[in-house]
XYZ file of C-alpha atoms in Angstrom:
536
model
C 35.695 -5.776 -34.722
C 35.441 -5.358 -30.783
C 32.115 -7.222 -30.039
C 31.707 -9.454 -26.785
C 30.707 -12.166 -27.358
C 31.841 -12.802 -30.918
C 28.995 -12.746 -33.188
C 28.809 -15.581 -36.148
C 29.037 -13.858 -39.233
C 29.593 -9.954 -39.671
C 29.876 -8.214 -42.910
C 31.519 -4.422 -42.573
C 30.777 -1.776 -44.984
C 32.152 1.509 -45.901
C 30.534 4.666 -43.843
C 28.407 4.884 -40.899
C 24.857 5.743 -39.861
C 24.649 8.585 -37.410
C 21.705 8.962 -34.660
C 20.151 12.582 -34.633
C 17.097 14.307 -33.622
C 15.244 13.227 -36.308
C 16.059 9.350 -35.598
C 13.132 7.246 -34.199
C 12.237 3.663 -33.129
C 9.776 1.648 -35.338
C 8.634 -0.935 -33.014
C 6.833 -4.324 -34.909
C 4.665 -6.590 -33.293
C 6.402 -8.273 -29.940
C 9.095 -5.872 -29.935
C 7.512 -2.960 -27.770
C 9.739 -4.137 -24.589
C 13.174 -3.754 -26.529
C 12.022 -0.491 -28.069
C 11.022 0.558 -24.491
C 14.410 -0.292 -23.309
C 16.326 1.117 -26.298
C 14.536 4.449 -25.570
C 15.485 4.364 -21.881
C 19.033 4.046 -22.444
C 19.831 5.582 -25.579
C 17.645 8.196 -24.900
C 19.255 9.047 -21.406
C 23.008 8.749 -22.743
C 22.372 10.337 -26.413
C 19.631 13.145 -24.850
C 17.126 12.122 -28.125
C 13.915 11.478 -28.015
C 13.883 8.543 -30.162
C 10.318 8.922 -30.930
C 7.849 6.000 -32.638
C 8.096 6.043 -36.234
C 6.625 3.620 -39.087
C 8.102 1.283 -40.483
C 8.554 2.398 -43.858
C 10.193 5.744 -42.563
C 13.863 6.472 -42.905
C 16.142 7.566 -39.860
C 14.808 4.737 -38.060
C 15.834 2.010 -35.810
C 13.666 -0.705 -37.140
C 12.808 -3.969 -34.855
C 10.888 -6.944 -35.906
C 10.159 -10.282 -35.733
C 10.998 -12.689 -38.269
C 9.772 -16.249 -37.899
C 12.405 -17.580 -40.322
C 14.655 -17.174 -37.351
C 15.656 -19.083 -34.509
C 13.885 -17.555 -30.978
C 17.055 -16.051 -30.038
C 18.721 -15.398 -33.225
C 19.359 -12.238 -34.835
C 20.088 -10.261 -37.584
C 21.333 -6.405 -37.626
C 21.351 -4.568 -40.858
C 23.203 -0.699 -40.412
C 22.891 1.359 -43.623
C 22.656 5.057 -44.606
C 18.995 4.891 -43.864
C 19.135 3.145 -40.518
C 19.237 0.211 -38.459
C 17.101 -2.772 -38.869
C 17.294 -5.431 -36.044
C 15.073 -8.598 -37.084
C 14.969 -11.370 -34.522
C 13.301 -14.785 -34.446
C 11.130 -14.157 -31.485
C 11.408 -11.037 -28.663
C 14.255 -12.043 -26.893
C 16.618 -12.574 -30.541
C 15.480 -8.549 -31.071
C 16.619 -7.577 -27.724
C 19.969 -9.544 -28.120
C 20.661 -7.567 -31.403
C 19.669 -4.165 -29.706
C 22.572 -5.228 -26.997
C 24.807 -5.429 -30.384
C 23.478 -2.363 -31.535
C 24.542 -0.483 -28.335
C 28.127 -2.074 -28.340
C 28.637 -0.699 -31.725
C 27.627 2.801 -30.648
C 30.850 2.915 -28.637
C 31.677 2.447 -24.676
C 29.725 5.525 -23.691
C 26.504 4.344 -24.956
C 26.476 2.550 -21.471
C 26.554 5.785 -19.362
C 23.308 7.318 -17.716
C 23.319 10.660 -18.956
C 24.957 12.667 -22.023
C 28.613 13.879 -22.325
C 29.292 16.937 -24.068
C 30.649 17.208 -27.662
C 29.528 13.164 -28.024
C 27.984 12.167 -31.665
C 26.473 8.616 -31.782
C 26.914 6.558 -35.190
C 26.946 2.903 -36.167
C 29.153 1.526 -38.672
C 27.568 -0.201 -41.802
C 27.469 -3.884 -41.185
C 25.337 -6.788 -41.164
C 25.511 -9.344 -38.133
C 23.963 -12.521 -38.398
C 24.160 -14.223 -34.850
C 22.680 -16.825 -32.835
C 23.445 -18.406 -29.390
C 25.273 -21.814 -29.485
C 23.193 -22.783 -25.825
C 19.890 -21.953 -24.672
C 20.737 -21.904 -21.013
C 23.477 -19.206 -20.604
C 23.597 -18.720 -16.911
C 25.287 -17.326 -13.666
C 24.366 -18.429 -9.950
C 24.290 -15.583 -7.856
C 24.302 -16.800 -4.141
C 22.581 -14.201 -1.956
C 22.583 -16.440 1.160
C 26.069 -16.166 2.508
C 25.944 -12.583 1.731
C 22.638 -10.652 1.220
C 22.450 -8.465 -1.748
C 19.685 -5.844 -1.782
C 17.592 -5.473 -4.223
C 19.028 -2.779 -6.241
C 22.384 -4.861 -6.608
C 20.417 -7.405 -8.087
C 18.492 -5.302 -10.609
C 22.045 -4.328 -11.489
C 23.272 -7.264 -11.707
C 20.560 -8.532 -14.013
C 21.341 -5.118 -16.342
C 25.398 -6.541 -16.439
C 23.956 -10.505 -17.545
C 21.743 -8.710 -20.296
C 24.698 -6.629 -21.400
C 26.396 -9.905 -21.813
C 23.577 -11.871 -23.517
C 23.478 -14.155 -20.454
C 19.650 -15.438 -19.887
C 19.393 -17.332 -16.560
C 20.001 -16.187 -13.008
C 20.368 -18.952 -10.930
C 18.980 -17.285 -7.555
C 20.733 -18.974 -4.396
C 18.081 -18.006 -1.885
C 18.343 -20.059 1.279
C 21.472 -21.674 3.115
C 22.903 -22.450 6.487
C 23.929 -18.577 6.622
C 20.482 -17.221 6.130
C 16.765 -17.214 4.262
C 16.308 -14.649 1.606
C 12.563 -14.649 0.518
C 9.156 -14.160 1.990
C 7.173 -17.164 2.645
C 4.048 -16.055 4.136
C 2.754 -19.084 5.561
C 6.112 -19.520 7.497
C 7.037 -16.029 8.622
C 9.627 -17.469 10.990
C 11.682 -17.913 8.249
C 12.298 -14.322 7.211
C 11.747 -12.901 10.964
C 14.499 -15.422 12.707
C 16.269 -17.048 9.628
C 17.169 -13.888 7.762
C 19.869 -12.908 10.573
C 23.018 -14.023 11.801
C 24.648 -12.523 14.861
C 28.203 -12.611 13.181
C 30.361 -13.667 10.057
C 33.371 -15.487 9.267
C 35.599 -12.977 7.739
C 37.715 -14.512 4.897
C 38.856 -18.497 4.727
C 36.548 -20.400 7.129
C 40.139 -21.303 8.630
C 40.660 -17.899 9.467
C 40.628 -16.293 12.987
C 38.986 -13.042 11.983
C 35.036 -12.300 12.534
C 32.818 -9.774 11.623
C 30.813 -9.031 14.898
C 28.232 -7.155 13.314
C 24.856 -8.762 12.371
C 24.555 -9.665 8.764
C 21.202 -10.308 6.832
C 18.330 -9.422 5.143
C 15.709 -10.672 2.682
C 13.226 -10.063 -0.470
C 9.626 -9.442 0.054
C 7.248 -10.961 -2.166
C 6.776 -7.884 -3.946
C 10.644 -7.475 -4.300
C 10.758 -10.950 -6.027
C 8.087 -9.976 -8.058
C 9.768 -6.849 -9.296
C 13.086 -8.570 -9.842
C 11.156 -11.175 -11.954
C 9.540 -8.633 -14.037
C 12.903 -6.675 -14.631
C 14.399 -9.998 -15.752
C 11.757 -10.813 -17.914
C 12.208 -7.412 -19.774
C 15.419 -8.259 -20.625
C 14.640 -12.007 -21.567
C 16.298 -13.680 -18.425
C 14.633 -16.360 -16.586
C 15.140 -16.200 -12.818
C 15.692 -19.872 -11.295
C 15.211 -19.821 -7.346
C 17.213 -22.345 -5.410
C 15.738 -23.522 -2.257
C 18.661 -26.021 -0.910
C 17.359 -29.259 0.596
C 17.967 -31.497 2.351
C 21.067 -30.117 3.471
C 22.513 -26.408 3.678
C 19.612 -26.020 5.797
C 20.297 -24.815 9.229
C 18.736 -21.148 9.054
C 15.331 -22.742 8.167
C 15.773 -25.436 11.298
C 16.777 -22.422 13.425
C 13.403 -20.958 12.505
C 11.436 -24.132 12.937
C 13.472 -26.711 14.781
C 11.097 -29.621 13.871
C 12.618 -29.437 10.864
C 15.718 -30.844 11.862
C 16.669 -34.463 13.450
C 15.529 -33.362 16.828
C 15.834 -37.344 17.974
C 19.498 -36.978 17.563
C 20.247 -33.181 18.622
C 18.694 -30.510 20.348
C 17.327 -28.514 17.326
C 16.084 -25.556 19.582
C 19.611 -24.165 20.313
C 20.966 -23.970 16.686
C 21.721 -20.832 15.345
C 21.523 -19.198 12.215
C 25.307 -20.351 11.098
C 28.023 -17.849 11.049
C 30.770 -19.703 9.486
C 31.521 -21.687 6.160
C 31.479 -25.408 5.062
C 29.596 -28.356 4.873
C 27.081 -28.291 8.002
C 26.111 -31.527 9.572
C 22.675 -30.254 10.552
C 20.217 -31.296 7.731
C 16.514 -31.874 7.415
C 14.862 -34.265 9.072
C 13.001 -37.019 6.236
C 9.348 -36.558 7.761
C 5.916 -35.965 6.442
C 5.906 -32.694 8.520
C 9.299 -31.710 6.447
C 7.447 -32.535 3.267
C 4.707 -30.556 3.919
C 6.725 -27.318 5.267
C 8.550 -27.744 1.887
C 5.640 -28.105 -0.196
C 4.191 -24.693 1.220
C 7.056 -22.962 0.713
C 7.580 -24.114 -3.199
C 3.810 -23.589 -3.423
C 4.469 -19.995 -3.028
C 7.576 -20.100 -4.645
C 5.658 -21.114 -7.777
C 3.410 -17.939 -7.392
C 6.442 -15.938 -7.749
C 8.588 -17.155 -10.312
C 7.231 -18.294 -13.438
C 10.444 -20.380 -14.515
C 10.045 -23.623 -15.720
C 12.985 -24.890 -13.548
C 13.063 -24.928 -9.887
C 16.297 -25.630 -8.187
C 16.296 -28.007 -4.920
C 20.144 -27.850 -4.216
C 20.773 -31.214 -2.965
C 24.394 -30.844 -2.284
C 26.595 -31.492 0.631
C 24.143 -33.590 2.735
C 26.081 -35.271 5.374
C 24.154 -38.701 6.272
C 25.573 -38.768 9.825
C 22.195 -37.562 11.448
C 20.368 -39.841 9.344
C 22.251 -43.069 10.518
C 21.825 -42.066 14.152
C 18.141 -41.010 13.719
C 15.565 -43.680 14.598
C 13.262 -41.588 12.816
C 15.393 -41.788 9.459
C 16.146 -45.388 10.118
C 12.505 -46.403 10.380
C 11.666 -44.454 7.059
C 14.322 -46.324 5.218
C 13.121 -49.724 6.681
C 9.451 -48.679 5.678
C 10.163 -47.439 2.229
C 12.468 -50.479 1.634
C 15.293 -48.230 0.967
C 19.244 -49.664 0.939
C 20.494 -46.626 2.753
C 20.667 -43.104 3.396
C 21.931 -42.285 -0.145
C 18.530 -43.826 -1.276
C 16.721 -41.737 1.511
C 18.133 -38.565 -0.109
C 17.139 -39.825 -3.542
C 13.436 -40.479 -1.983
C 13.430 -36.994 -0.564
C 14.450 -35.615 -3.995
C 12.167 -37.824 -5.932
C 9.374 -36.443 -4.030
C 9.814 -32.631 -5.280
C 10.530 -34.047 -8.536
C 6.907 -35.512 -8.559
C 5.373 -32.894 -6.842
C 6.993 -30.204 -9.152
C 6.318 -32.093 -12.458
C 2.380 -32.382 -11.342
C 2.510 -28.616 -11.556
C 4.169 -28.038 -14.759
C 7.590 -27.616 -13.610
C 10.967 -29.212 -13.421
C 13.245 -30.013 -11.040
C 17.055 -29.069 -11.051
C 19.850 -29.994 -8.615
C 23.216 -30.415 -7.947
C 25.302 -33.754 -9.241
C 24.775 -35.254 -5.523
C 21.188 -36.016 -6.637
C 22.495 -38.695 -8.478
C 23.593 -40.259 -5.379
C 20.690 -43.021 -4.735
C 19.485 -42.977 -7.782
C 18.138 -40.077 -10.119
C 14.317 -38.805 -10.000
C 12.836 -39.391 -13.245
C 12.459 -35.793 -14.356
C 15.280 -34.294 -12.914
C 17.846 -32.090 -14.517
C 21.642 -32.204 -13.210
C 23.879 -28.839 -12.405
C 27.360 -30.514 -12.697
C 29.477 -29.041 -10.227
C 31.845 -31.434 -9.087
C 33.982 -31.665 -12.610
C 32.374 -33.082 -15.974
C 31.581 -36.671 -14.204
C 28.079 -35.946 -13.170
C 26.957 -34.117 -15.904
C 28.149 -37.177 -18.158
C 26.449 -39.652 -15.970
C 23.398 -37.650 -16.180
C 23.481 -37.268 -19.888
C 24.016 -40.739 -20.744
C 21.060 -41.821 -19.040
C 18.905 -39.204 -20.795
C 18.737 -36.376 -18.145
C 19.308 -32.957 -19.086
C 22.604 -31.170 -17.956
C 23.676 -27.571 -17.219
C 27.837 -27.735 -17.131
C 28.995 -25.898 -14.391
C 32.325 -27.515 -13.188
C 34.008 -25.916 -10.264
C 37.338 -26.187 -11.802
C 36.759 -24.261 -14.670
C 33.658 -21.612 -13.862
C 33.844 -21.073 -9.792
C 34.398 -17.222 -10.156
C 34.616 -17.176 -6.184
C 38.058 -19.005 -7.066
C 41.352 -16.948 -7.047
C 42.080 -15.421 -10.317
C 45.844 -15.503 -10.344
C 48.774 -17.823 -8.002
C 50.434 -16.185 -5.461
C 49.112 -13.909 -2.529
C 47.636 -10.720 -4.178
C 43.828 -11.736 -4.681
C 41.875 -10.319 -1.706
C 41.066 -13.630 -0.640
C 42.918 -16.228 -2.600
C 40.837 -19.477 -2.280
C 40.847 -22.805 -4.009
C 42.135 -23.352 -7.912
C 43.718 -20.532 -10.016
C 41.446 -19.848 -12.708
C 42.612 -16.721 -14.932
C 40.601 -15.159 -17.458
C 42.350 -17.441 -20.296
C 41.330 -20.431 -18.394
C 37.818 -19.194 -18.441
C 37.890 -18.537 -22.043
C 39.284 -21.970 -22.799
C 36.491 -23.666 -20.807
C 34.337 -26.426 -22.893
C 31.105 -26.852 -21.326
C 30.292 -30.237 -23.662
C 32.784 -33.087 -22.413
C 34.119 -35.007 -25.485
C 33.238 -38.353 -24.116
C 29.436 -37.609 -24.940
C 28.176 -39.073 -28.251
C 26.338 -36.341 -30.313
C 23.002 -37.355 -29.174
C 23.969 -37.682 -25.439
C 25.409 -33.905 -25.987
C 22.071 -32.850 -26.832
C 21.062 -33.074 -23.514
C 23.627 -30.297 -22.265
C 21.234 -27.539 -22.042
C 24.133 -25.147 -21.348
C 26.393 -23.842 -18.809
C 26.679 -21.276 -15.971
C 29.123 -19.417 -13.983
C 29.103 -19.739 -10.143
C 29.344 -16.919 -7.677
C 29.541 -18.097 -4.135
C 29.588 -15.247 -1.665
C 31.558 -16.736 1.299
C 34.402 -14.259 0.468
C 32.220 -11.469 -1.217
C 31.044 -9.347 1.483
C 29.207 -6.963 -0.842
C 28.718 -5.731 -4.312
C 32.106 -4.469 -5.213
C 33.743 -7.539 -4.368
C 31.131 -9.571 -6.556
C 32.181 -7.065 -9.430
C 35.954 -7.917 -8.481
C 35.337 -11.888 -9.013
C 32.799 -12.003 -11.523
C 34.578 -9.468 -14.094
C 36.457 -9.630 -16.366
C 36.187 -13.490 -16.438
C 32.126 -13.249 -16.914
C 32.931 -11.440 -20.137
C 35.099 -14.556 -21.154
C 32.217 -17.140 -20.106
C 29.595 -14.854 -22.110
C 31.415 -15.654 -25.167
C 32.260 -19.393 -24.180
C 28.062 -19.588 -23.760
C 26.836 -17.875 -26.776
C 30.057 -18.252 -29.708
C 30.843 -20.781 -31.664
C 34.380 -21.660 -30.669
C 36.813 -23.704 -31.954
C 38.249 -26.422 -29.317
C 39.579 -24.912 -26.459
C 43.431 -25.190 -27.699
C 42.223 -23.526 -30.932
C 40.578 -20.186 -29.695
C 42.296 -17.177 -30.587
C 42.714 -15.697 -26.809
C 44.989 -13.061 -28.499
C 42.077 -11.614 -30.699
C 39.776 -11.899 -27.266
C 42.054 -9.965 -25.297
C 42.355 -7.213 -28.138
C 38.586 -6.982 -28.129
C 38.513 -6.943 -24.201
C 40.950 -3.446 -24.388
C 37.302 -1.760 -25.631
C 35.190 -4.055 -23.494
C 36.667 -2.708 -20.430
C 36.072 1.116 -21.530
C 32.105 -0.345 -21.603
C 32.571 -1.966 -17.710
C 34.025 1.394 -16.783
C 31.034 3.420 -18.201
C 28.718 0.765 -16.449
C 30.660 1.560 -12.978
C 31.874 -2.376 -12.755
C 34.973 -2.663 -10.322
C 36.271 -5.255 -12.253
C 39.632 -6.935 -11.466
C 42.334 -4.701 -13.418
C 44.075 -6.904 -16.109
C 47.245 -6.303 -14.314
C 46.100 -7.404 -11.129
C 45.115 -6.167 -7.874
C 45.574 -2.354 -7.121
C 47.701 -2.096 -4.037
C 44.755 -0.989 -1.797
C 42.919 -4.270 -2.718
C 45.527 -6.372 -1.635
C 45.059 -7.435 1.986
C 47.855 -9.106 4.413
C 47.885 -11.718 6.742
C 45.303 -14.659 6.683
C 43.087 -12.820 4.283
C 45.793 -12.551 1.807
C 47.446 -15.858 2.099
C 46.215 -19.514 1.453
C 45.876 -21.514 4.414
C 48.576 -24.299 4.500
C 47.151 -27.442 4.050
C 43.352 -26.513 3.575
C 41.335 -28.113 0.902
C 40.927 -26.654 -2.197
C 37.473 -25.082 -1.329
C 37.912 -23.386 1.923
């Protein structure tokens, strides 16, 4: 069995079912999207029409919803008469269809027929369901913009790995990436920077070409609809009150203008923690309420991410306006001021039927009542939040930051931070053992994060994400034993076939033996910076 992620149960029989000109698709109520998807991807690669058929016909790919199953659970049965995929809801049927594609072989991932290929599914019964409801990847398009076509392709890669959340990081100091009609300067002025730090923030190299781009509101609607058809939720992130220099560049009144000259701030061109943060004023609140109003119209996801990370308080300490607000609200300090800021938007989103999620710094100064925590600075924030009754998404940087180097030494293109190998990711455990069974129920799931400071294009995103995202998807989906007991040798064996699937999909993954010679870069880009902190 070479399936990734590994299913819960598979019973293999003798023989196989062959697809041919007479093969059709019988789509039960609620499975029409999956039928269209199968007809598109399998029709393109096999050259078969796969016409509609009745549920009682033979030589058929039969899709149906079975309420006896959980929503994302599926049961796939392949016999001489055809293949039946039953899911507890349309999502379960779709995940079963992804397994069917794997069973047809790596060439099923191509976009056009190859000569002499035949198509068959081994006789098998597979019963499968995910461990976690949140199986995500964070994609940062603020540091390096990814054009729309790249995002759509990335959604296909997530779907192929049964991942169901795209956390879409749309704003940062280095750029604003989503059209907000009531604030046009965000895309006119804040979506482009004049140059970009190349490699580590400690390097001396610069790319002196302007960099930028943004998604129109119709682009966003297309991305969301494309994701929805693949049962992927798109969770937008607008980072506040830190990581906001691009927005302040466009609208200087958003910054702490009583401390610095905010009118002279550019869209930031380097990496790291920026001291220029939003002013805690009513004007700022109203501005971002307007931003989120437009976002809610574009993104139907339950969760809206507000960042909340790496917000230095130095300007607030010096700002008479910020200090007056602290006194007015009876707050203890600047940490509580940030908590007040986040609580405002927690209440605002809750009143509109949405849920706020933020990085674990939102715990500082007191957590907003309805907030969910993305635990990135290790497990501690997630443990604290879960014990306090808050939901958690586990994404500790030490385990699942895929921008980090994949091997020791200087061979990685930009070898930043901790070494995290394919095996390290495979042995990642999202649920901390310190949590009780009741507390562990607050772990909604897990996600791997792709920060793109050193990923200048889609090729580099591929290289950093894969094959480690293939290991991560099994951690998020499959019921695995404790990390030390996991059969990594079996996973490596299954990956030998999965690499052929990635090849067919055109994924520029890191080769199993390490970077190819022309992918190595000498000098500053190819070496760690001496004495630099692990997140440079």
